[in-house]
PDB file of C-alpha atoms in Angstrom:
ATOM      1  CA  LYS A   1       1.369 -20.439   1.371  1.00  0.00           C
ATOM      2  CA  ALA A   2       1.492 -18.047   4.573  1.00  0.00           C
ATOM      3  CA  GLY A   3       0.798 -14.390   3.992  1.00  0.00           C
ATOM      4  CA  VAL A   4       2.839 -11.387   5.070  1.00  0.00           C
ATOM      5  CA  THR A   5       2.822 -11.760   9.247  1.00  0.00           C
ATOM      6  CA  GLN A   6       3.643  -8.612  11.620  1.00  0.00           C
ATOM      7  CA  THR A   7       3.617  -8.602  15.564  1.00  0.00           C
ATOM      8  CA  PRO A   8       2.839  -7.274  17.457  1.00  0.00           C
ATOM      9  CA  ARG A   9      -0.744  -6.891  16.371  1.00  0.00           C
ATOM     10  CA  TYR A  10      -1.576  -4.157  19.067  1.00  0.00           C
ATOM     11  CA  LEU A  11       0.199  -2.336  21.381  1.00  0.00           C
ATOM     12  CA  ILE A  12       0.078   0.946  23.732  1.00  0.00           C
ATOM     13  CA  LYS A  13       3.226   2.756  24.331  1.00  0.00           C
ATOM     14  CA  THR A  14       4.292   6.012  26.705  1.00  0.00           C
ATOM     15  CA  ARG A  15       5.981   8.948  25.058  1.00  0.00           C
ATOM     16  CA  GLY A  16       9.424   9.060  25.109  1.00  0.00           C
ATOM     17  CA  GLN A  17       9.578   5.277  24.876  1.00  0.00           C
ATOM     18  CA  GLN A  18      10.770   3.376  22.194  1.00  0.00           C
ATOM     19  CA  VAL A  19       8.926   0.456  19.760  1.00  0.00           C
ATOM     20  CA  THR A  20      10.108  -2.274  17.671  1.00  0.00           C
ATOM     21  CA  LEU A  21       7.710  -4.070  15.216  1.00  0.00           C
ATOM     22  CA  SER A  22       8.534  -6.613  13.424  1.00  0.00           C
ATOM     23  CA  CYS A  23       7.351  -8.471   9.817  1.00  0.00           C
ATOM     24  CA  SER A  24       7.935 -11.664   8.330  1.00  0.00           C
ATOM     25  CA  PRO A  25       7.357 -11.726   4.389  1.00  0.00           C
ATOM     26  CA  ILE A  26       5.557 -14.471   2.406  1.00  0.00           C
ATOM     27  CA  SER A  27       8.163 -17.573   1.545  1.00  0.00           C
ATOM     28  CA  GLY A  28      10.222 -16.672  -0.854  1.00  0.00           C
ATOM     29  CA  HIS A  29       9.260 -12.785  -0.984  1.00  0.00           C
ATOM     30  CA  ARG A  30      13.106 -10.895  -0.195  1.00  0.00           C
ATOM     31  CA  SER A  31      11.502  -7.425  -0.455  1.00  0.00           C
ATOM     32  CA  VAL A  32      10.082  -6.109   2.630  1.00  0.00           C
ATOM     33  CA  SER A  33       8.454  -2.363   2.924  1.00  0.00           C
ATOM     34  CA  TRP A  34       7.558  -0.427   5.574  1.00  0.00           C
ATOM     35  CA  TYR A  35       4.506   2.139   5.646  1.00  0.00           C
ATOM     36  CA  GLN A  36       2.594   4.253   8.403  1.00  0.00           C
ATOM     37  CA  GLN A  37      -0.966   4.816   7.718  1.00  0.00           C
ATOM     38  CA  THR A  38      -2.599   7.701   9.705  1.00  0.00           C
ATOM     39  CA  PRO A  39      -6.780   9.320   9.429  1.00  0.00           C
ATOM     40  CA  GLY A  40      -4.924  12.766   8.149  1.00  0.00           C
ATOM     41  CA  GLN A  41      -1.684  11.719   5.720  1.00  0.00           C
ATOM     42  CA  GLY A  42      -2.697   8.313   4.237  1.00  0.00           C
ATOM     43  CA  LEU A  43      -0.567   6.008   3.435  1.00  0.00           C
ATOM     44  CA  GLN A  44       2.882   7.013   3.468  1.00  0.00           C
ATOM     45  CA  PHE A  45       6.096   5.405   2.683  1.00  0.00           C
ATOM     46  CA  LEU A  46       8.576   4.578   5.335  1.00  0.00           C
ATOM     47  CA  PHE A  47      11.653   2.229   3.575  1.00  0.00           C
ATOM     48  CA  GLU A  48      12.481  -0.696   1.841  1.00  0.00           C
ATOM     49  CA  TYR A  49      14.836  -3.474   2.454  1.00  0.00           C
ATOM     50  CA  PHE A  50      16.052  -5.982  -0.078  1.00  0.00           C
ATOM     51  CA  SER A  51      18.871  -8.277   0.841  1.00  0.00           C
ATOM     52  CA  GLU A  52      19.423  -6.616   4.526  1.00  0.00           C
ATOM     53  CA  THR A  53      20.270  -3.441   2.320  1.00  0.00           C
ATOM     54  CA  GLN A  54      18.207  -0.404   2.327  1.00  0.00           C
ATOM     55  CA  ARG A  55      16.840   0.699  -1.044  1.00  0.00           C
ATOM     56  CA  ASN A  56      14.981   3.361  -0.385  1.00  0.00           C
ATOM     57  CA  LYS A  57      13.613   5.656   2.094  1.00  0.00           C
ATOM     58  CA  GLY A  58      10.529   7.933   2.876  1.00  0.00           C
ATOM     59  CA  ASN A  59      10.602  11.344   4.320  1.00  0.00           C
ATOM     60  CA  PHE A  60      10.855   9.949   7.799  1.00  0.00           C
ATOM     61  CA  PRO A  61      12.978  11.626  10.924  1.00  0.00           C
ATOM     62  CA  GLY A  62      15.744   9.956  12.014  1.00  0.00           C
ATOM     63  CA  ARG A  63      13.968   8.322  14.970  1.00  0.00           C
ATOM     64  CA  PHE A  64      12.472   5.513  12.408  1.00  0.00           C
ATOM     65  CA  SER A  65      14.881   3.197  11.357  1.00  0.00           C
ATOM     66  CA  GLY A  66      14.766  -0.406  10.052  1.00  0.00           C
ATOM     67  CA  ARG A  67      16.760  -3.437   9.159  1.00  0.00           C
ATOM     68  CA  GLN A  68      16.554  -6.973   7.724  1.00  0.00           C
ATOM     69  CA  PHE A  69      17.782 -10.056   8.384  1.00  0.00           C
ATOM     70  CA  SER A  70      19.212 -12.613   6.005  1.00  0.00           C
ATOM     71  CA  ASN A  71      16.384 -14.690   6.128  1.00  0.00           C
ATOM     72  CA  SER A  72      14.639 -11.812   4.542  1.00  0.00           C
ATOM     73  CA  ARG A  73      12.330 -11.158   8.353  1.00  0.00           C
ATOM     74  CA  SER A  74      12.584  -7.308   8.453  1.00  0.00           C
ATOM     75  CA  GLU A  75      12.115  -4.887  12.075  1.00  0.00           C
ATOM     76  CA  MET A  76      11.119  -1.409  12.202  1.00  0.00           C
ATOM     77  CA  ASN A  77      12.078   0.870  15.391  1.00  0.00           C
ATOM     78  CA  VAL A  78      10.983   4.214  16.455  1.00  0.00           C
ATOM     79  CA  SER A  79      12.893   5.566  18.804  1.00  0.00           C
ATOM     80  CA  THR A  80      11.431   9.177  21.263  1.00  0.00           C
ATOM     81  CA  LEU A  81       8.148   7.578  20.378  1.00  0.00           C
ATOM     82  CA  GLU A  82       5.698  11.005  19.958  1.00  0.00           C
ATOM     83  CA  LEU A  83       2.013  10.973  20.395  1.00  0.00           C
ATOM     84  CA  GLY A  84       1.862  11.758  16.401  1.00  0.00           C
ATOM     85  CA  ASP A  85       3.383   8.381  15.852  1.00  0.00           C
ATOM     86  CA  SER A  86       0.281   6.571  16.727  1.00  0.00           C
ATOM     87  CA  ALA A  87      -1.262   4.942  13.456  1.00  0.00           C
ATOM     88  CA  LEU A  88      -1.249   1.526  11.854  1.00  0.00           C
ATOM     89  CA  TYR A  89       2.021   0.273  10.429  1.00  0.00           C
ATOM     90  CA  LEU A  90       1.963  -1.703   7.289  1.00  0.00           C
ATOM     91  CA  CYS A  91       4.603  -4.067   6.186  1.00  0.00           C
ATOM     92  CA  ALA A  92       4.546  -5.512   2.498  1.00  0.00           C
ATOM     93  CA  SER A  93       6.712  -7.399   0.685  1.00  0.00           C
ATOM     94  CA  SER A  94       7.512  -8.584  -2.907  1.00  0.00           C
ATOM     95  CA  LEU A  95       9.648 -11.084  -5.059  1.00  0.00           C
ATOM     96  CA  SER A  96      12.382  -8.942  -5.632  1.00  0.00           C
ATOM     97  CA  GLN A  97      13.606  -5.586  -6.260  1.00  0.00           C
ATOM     98  CA  THR A  98      15.940  -6.763  -9.082  1.00  0.00           C
ATOM     99  CA  THR A  99      13.356  -6.464 -11.162  1.00  0.00           C
ATOM    100  CA  SER A 100      10.615  -3.520 -11.506  1.00  0.00           C
ATOM    101  CA  GLY A 101       6.509  -4.163 -11.286  1.00  0.00           C
ATOM    102  CA  ASN A 102       6.611  -6.837  -8.611  1.00  0.00           C
ATOM    103  CA  THR A 103       2.945  -6.611  -6.630  1.00  0.00           C
ATOM    104  CA  ILE A 104       3.399  -5.915  -3.043  1.00  0.00           C
ATOM    105  CA  TYR A 105       1.448  -8.082  -0.647  1.00  0.00           C
ATOM    106  CA  PHE A 106       0.531  -6.395   2.712  1.00  0.00           C
ATOM    107  CA  GLY A 107       0.481  -7.771   6.493  1.00  0.00           C
ATOM    108  CA  GLU A 108      -2.856  -7.045   8.507  1.00  0.00           C
ATOM    109  CA  GLY A 109      -0.577  -4.651  10.374  1.00  0.00           C
ATOM    110  CA  SER A 110       0.327  -3.494  13.858  1.00  0.00           C
ATOM    111  CA  TRP A 111      -1.760  -0.759  15.854  1.00  0.00           C
ATOM    112  CA  LEU A 112       0.922   1.380  18.025  1.00  0.00           C
ATOM    113  CA  THR A 113      -1.135   4.107  20.189  1.00  0.00           C
ATOM    114  CA  VAL A 114       1.556   6.477  22.084  1.00  0.00           C
ATOM    115  CA  VAL A 115      -0.200   7.738  24.993  1.00  0.00           C
TER     116      VAL A 115
ATOM    117  CA  ALA B   1       8.228  13.123  -7.164  1.00  0.00           C
ATOM    118  CA  GLN B   2       5.014  11.221  -7.975  1.00  0.00           C
ATOM    119  CA  THR B   3       1.672  12.255  -6.815  1.00  0.00           C
ATOM    120  CA  VAL B   4      -1.592   9.928  -6.940  1.00  0.00           C
ATOM    121  CA  THR B   5      -4.875  11.712  -6.583  1.00  0.00           C
ATOM    122  CA  GLN B   6      -8.141  10.402  -5.507  1.00  0.00           C
ATOM    123  CA  SER B   7     -11.172  13.037  -6.098  1.00  0.00           C
ATOM    124  CA  GLN B   8     -13.781  11.369  -4.302  1.00  0.00           C
ATOM    125  CA  PRO B   9     -13.342  10.960  -0.600  1.00  0.00           C
ATOM    126  CA  GLU B  10     -16.229   9.035  -0.504  1.00  0.00           C
ATOM    127  CA  MET B  11     -19.128   6.883  -2.725  1.00  0.00           C
ATOM    128  CA  SER B  12     -21.857   4.848  -2.331  1.00  0.00           C
ATOM    129  CA  VAL B  13     -23.471   2.422  -4.798  1.00  0.00           C
ATOM    130  CA  GLN B  14     -26.833   0.133  -4.629  1.00  0.00           C
ATOM    131  CA  GLU B  15     -25.829  -3.426  -4.386  1.00  0.00           C
ATOM    132  CA  ALA B  16     -25.274  -5.172  -7.954  1.00  0.00           C
ATOM    133  CA  GLU B  17     -25.306  -1.229  -9.351  1.00  0.00           C
ATOM    134  CA  THR B  18     -22.121  -0.146 -11.556  1.00  0.00           C
ATOM    135  CA  VAL B  19     -19.245   2.209  -9.661  1.00  0.00           C
ATOM    136  CA  THR B  20     -16.657   3.819 -11.135  1.00  0.00           C
ATOM    137  CA  LEU B  21     -13.944   4.792  -8.797  1.00  0.00           C
ATOM    138  CA  SER B  22     -11.480   7.695 -10.213  1.00  0.00           C
ATOM    139  CA  CYS B  23      -7.781   8.066  -9.916  1.00  0.00           C
ATOM    140  CA  THR B  24      -5.090  10.535 -11.719  1.00  0.00           C
ATOM    141  CA  TYR B  25      -1.622  11.130 -11.270  1.00  0.00           C
ATOM    142  CA  ASP B  26       1.490  13.283 -12.018  1.00  0.00           C
ATOM    143  CA  THR B  27       4.705  11.202 -13.465  1.00  0.00           C
ATOM    144  CA  SER B  28       7.600  12.092 -15.680  1.00  0.00           C
ATOM    145  CA  GLU B  29       7.939   8.651 -16.248  1.00  0.00           C
ATOM    146  CA  ASN B  30       7.308   6.093 -19.443  1.00  0.00           C
ATOM    147  CA  ASN B  31       7.144   2.595 -17.747  1.00  0.00           C
ATOM    148  CA  TYR B  32       5.683   2.640 -14.403  1.00  0.00           C
ATOM    149  CA  TYR B  33       3.224   0.130 -13.004  1.00  0.00           C
ATOM    150  CA  LEU B  34      -0.594   0.927 -11.783  1.00  0.00           C
ATOM    151  CA  PHE B  35      -2.647  -0.734  -8.802  1.00  0.00           C
ATOM    152  CA  TRP B  36      -5.555  -0.573  -7.165  1.00  0.00           C
ATOM    153  CA  TYR B  37      -5.631  -1.920  -3.573  1.00  0.00           C
ATOM    154  CA  LYS B  38      -8.693  -2.499  -0.865  1.00  0.00           C
ATOM    155  CA  GLN B  39      -8.529  -2.239   2.848  1.00  0.00           C
ATOM    156  CA  PRO B  40     -11.677  -3.431   4.034  1.00  0.00           C
ATOM    157  CA  PRO B  41     -12.658  -2.756   8.017  1.00  0.00           C
ATOM    158  CA  SER B  42     -10.418  -5.661   9.140  1.00  0.00           C
ATOM    159  CA  ARG B  43      -7.384  -3.376   7.799  1.00  0.00           C
ATOM    160  CA  GLN B  44      -5.677  -5.800   5.868  1.00  0.00           C
ATOM    161  CA  MET B  45      -5.090  -4.280   2.605  1.00  0.00           C
ATOM    162  CA  ILE B  46      -6.137  -6.274  -0.504  1.00  0.00           C
ATOM    163  CA  LEU B  47      -4.360  -6.388  -4.302  1.00  0.00           C
ATOM    164  CA  VAL B  48      -7.604  -5.915  -6.456  1.00  0.00           C
ATOM    165  CA  ILE B  49      -6.088  -5.116  -9.965  1.00  0.00           C
ATOM    166  CA  ARG B  50      -2.332  -3.949 -11.626  1.00  0.00           C
ATOM    167  CA  GLN B  51      -1.891  -2.146 -14.800  1.00  0.00           C
ATOM    168  CA  GLU B  52       1.349  -2.138 -16.558  1.00  0.00           C
ATOM    169  CA  ALA B  53       1.677   1.420 -18.417  1.00  0.00           C
ATOM    170  CA  TYR B  54       3.673  -1.106 -21.568  1.00  0.00           C
ATOM    171  CA  LYS B  55       0.529  -1.900 -22.532  1.00  0.00           C
ATOM    172  CA  GLN B  56      -2.481  -0.635 -24.112  1.00  0.00           C
ATOM    173  CA  GLN B  57      -5.270  -2.856 -23.370  1.00  0.00           C
ATOM    174  CA  ASN B  58      -7.154  -2.298 -19.978  1.00  0.00           C
ATOM    175  CA  ALA B  59      -7.008  -4.796 -16.931  1.00  0.00           C
ATOM    176  CA  THR B  60      -9.804  -7.260 -15.982  1.00  0.00           C
ATOM    177  CA  GLU B  61     -10.523  -9.131 -12.804  1.00  0.00           C
ATOM    178  CA  ASN B  62     -13.491 -10.413 -13.011  1.00  0.00           C
ATOM    179  CA  ARG B  63     -15.898  -7.581 -11.740  1.00  0.00           C
ATOM    180  CA  PHE B  64     -13.115  -4.824 -11.589  1.00  0.00           C
ATOM    181  CA  SER B  65     -11.947  -3.716 -14.495  1.00  0.00           C
ATOM    182  CA  VAL B  66      -9.885  -0.633 -15.206  1.00  0.00           C
ATOM    183  CA  ASN B  67      -9.940   2.716 -17.751  1.00  0.00           C
ATOM    184  CA  PHE B  68      -6.400   3.469 -17.860  1.00  0.00           C
ATOM    185  CA  GLN B  69      -5.647   6.406 -20.396  1.00  0.00           C
ATOM    186  CA  LYS B  70      -1.961   6.764 -20.762  1.00  0.00           C
ATOM    187  CA  ALA B  71      -1.591  10.672 -22.229  1.00  0.00           C
ATOM    188  CA  ALA B  72      -4.311  11.669 -19.529  1.00  0.00           C
ATOM    189  CA  LYS B  73      -2.540   9.873 -16.432  1.00  0.00           C
ATOM    190  CA  SER B  74      -5.453   8.539 -15.316  1.00  0.00           C
ATOM    191  CA  PHE B  75      -6.459   5.685 -13.747  1.00  0.00           C
ATOM    192  CA  SER B  76     -10.081   4.526 -12.952  1.00  0.00           C
ATOM    193  CA  LEU B  77     -11.739   1.224 -11.833  1.00  0.00           C
ATOM    194  CA  LYS B  78     -15.006   0.200 -12.471  1.00  0.00           C
ATOM    195  CA  ILE B  79     -16.493  -2.139  -9.908  1.00  0.00           C
ATOM    196  CA  SER B  80     -19.192  -4.629 -11.933  1.00  0.00           C
ATOM    197  CA  ASP B  81     -22.419  -6.172 -10.033  1.00  0.00           C
ATOM    198  CA  SER B  82     -21.228  -4.391  -6.680  1.00  0.00           C
ATOM    199  CA  GLN B  83     -21.399  -6.841  -3.885  1.00  0.00           C
ATOM    200  CA  LEU B  84     -22.115  -5.876   0.028  1.00  0.00           C
ATOM    201  CA  GLY B  85     -18.088  -6.977   0.291  1.00  0.00           C
ATOM    202  CA  ASP B  86     -16.951  -4.571  -1.747  1.00  0.00           C
ATOM    203  CA  THR B  87     -17.154  -2.094   0.810  1.00  0.00           C
ATOM    204  CA  ALA B  88     -13.882  -0.450   1.785  1.00  0.00           C
ATOM    205  CA  MET B  89     -11.563   2.125   1.359  1.00  0.00           C
ATOM    206  CA  TYR B  90     -10.021   1.853  -2.304  1.00  0.00           C
ATOM    207  CA  PHE B  91      -7.045   2.953  -2.777  1.00  0.00           C
ATOM    208  CA  CYS B  92      -5.262   4.094  -5.986  1.00  0.00           C
ATOM    209  CA  ALA B  93      -1.220   3.219  -5.895  1.00  0.00           C
ATOM    210  CA  PHE B  94       1.849   3.985  -8.368  1.00  0.00           C
ATOM    211  CA  MET B  95       4.887   2.242  -8.515  1.00  0.00           C
ATOM    212  CA  ASN B  96       7.857   4.118 -10.137  1.00  0.00           C
ATOM    213  CA  PRO B  97      10.711   1.996 -11.840  1.00  0.00           C
ATOM    214  CA  GLY B  98      12.628   2.092  -8.725  1.00  0.00           C
ATOM    215  CA  ASN B  99       9.807   0.580  -7.220  1.00  0.00           C
ATOM    216  CA  GLN B 100       8.925   2.956  -4.655  1.00  0.00           C
ATOM    217  CA  PHE B 101       4.926   2.701  -4.153  1.00  0.00           C
ATOM    218  CA  TYR B 102       2.745   6.123  -3.681  1.00  0.00           C
ATOM    219  CA  PHE B 103      -0.748   6.015  -2.816  1.00  0.00           C
ATOM    220  CA  GLY B 104      -3.335   8.271  -3.173  1.00  0.00           C
ATOM    221  CA  THR B 105      -5.625   9.348  -0.093  1.00  0.00           C
ATOM    222  CA  GLY B 106      -8.634   6.549  -0.811  1.00  0.00           C
ATOM    223  CA  THR B 107     -12.047   6.728  -1.607  1.00  0.00           C
ATOM    224  CA  SER B 108     -14.054   5.124   0.849  1.00  0.00           C
ATOM    225  CA  LEU B 109     -16.787   2.893  -1.048  1.00  0.00           C
ATOM    226  CA  THR B 110     -20.277   1.671   0.840  1.00  0.00           C
ATOM    227  CA  VAL B 111     -22.232  -0.765  -1.027  1.00  0.00           C
ATOM    228  CA  ILE B 112     -26.470  -0.166   0.094  1.00  0.00           C
ATOM    229  CA  PRO B 113     -28.207  -3.155   0.403  1.00  0.00           C
TER     230      PRO B 113
END
């Protein structure tokens, strides 16, 4: 069974640009969540999607947005990039949000560098 | 809001020895889940072990075991017979009934040959 797949793995953007990151969950998983990892702030929760609906949202500005498609694949978008957005963006999937306690499984992440 | 605290930023252990990583958390919830994830240099987050708060028995996975003290809100990870491949960043995580995760700041573990 394939794991969580994130694309692209590495990218460099310029301040002010926008970026879209993609995540394909493990087959059968319907919940997808996104995290930002930086040396200073650690792992911070961005948002979670289940059945194309955002169910949870972290404390990030509106420049960070996401969506989930009917096949459970998810994208996150960051507009008007700032230097501080440079980070590893991790996607994770789990079976369902209808029951609690489901383990989340992570992808390898997308490294974003803003210059 | 839930918080997760890992008070040991860095630790080291001799190969084949035992090491314990500490984690405390703060919550008003009664039913929740706790996890330890490992992040090696490849950056792939890997589940090490999980514990359901309603279970009194401590979870064990091969060389990895936890000491879960619900009243003290403590969830430490014990690694026995440490191996070089255990070198990684270890994150303690709390999941509330709403399935939202909160992570600690991590403990960098180095296994010395």
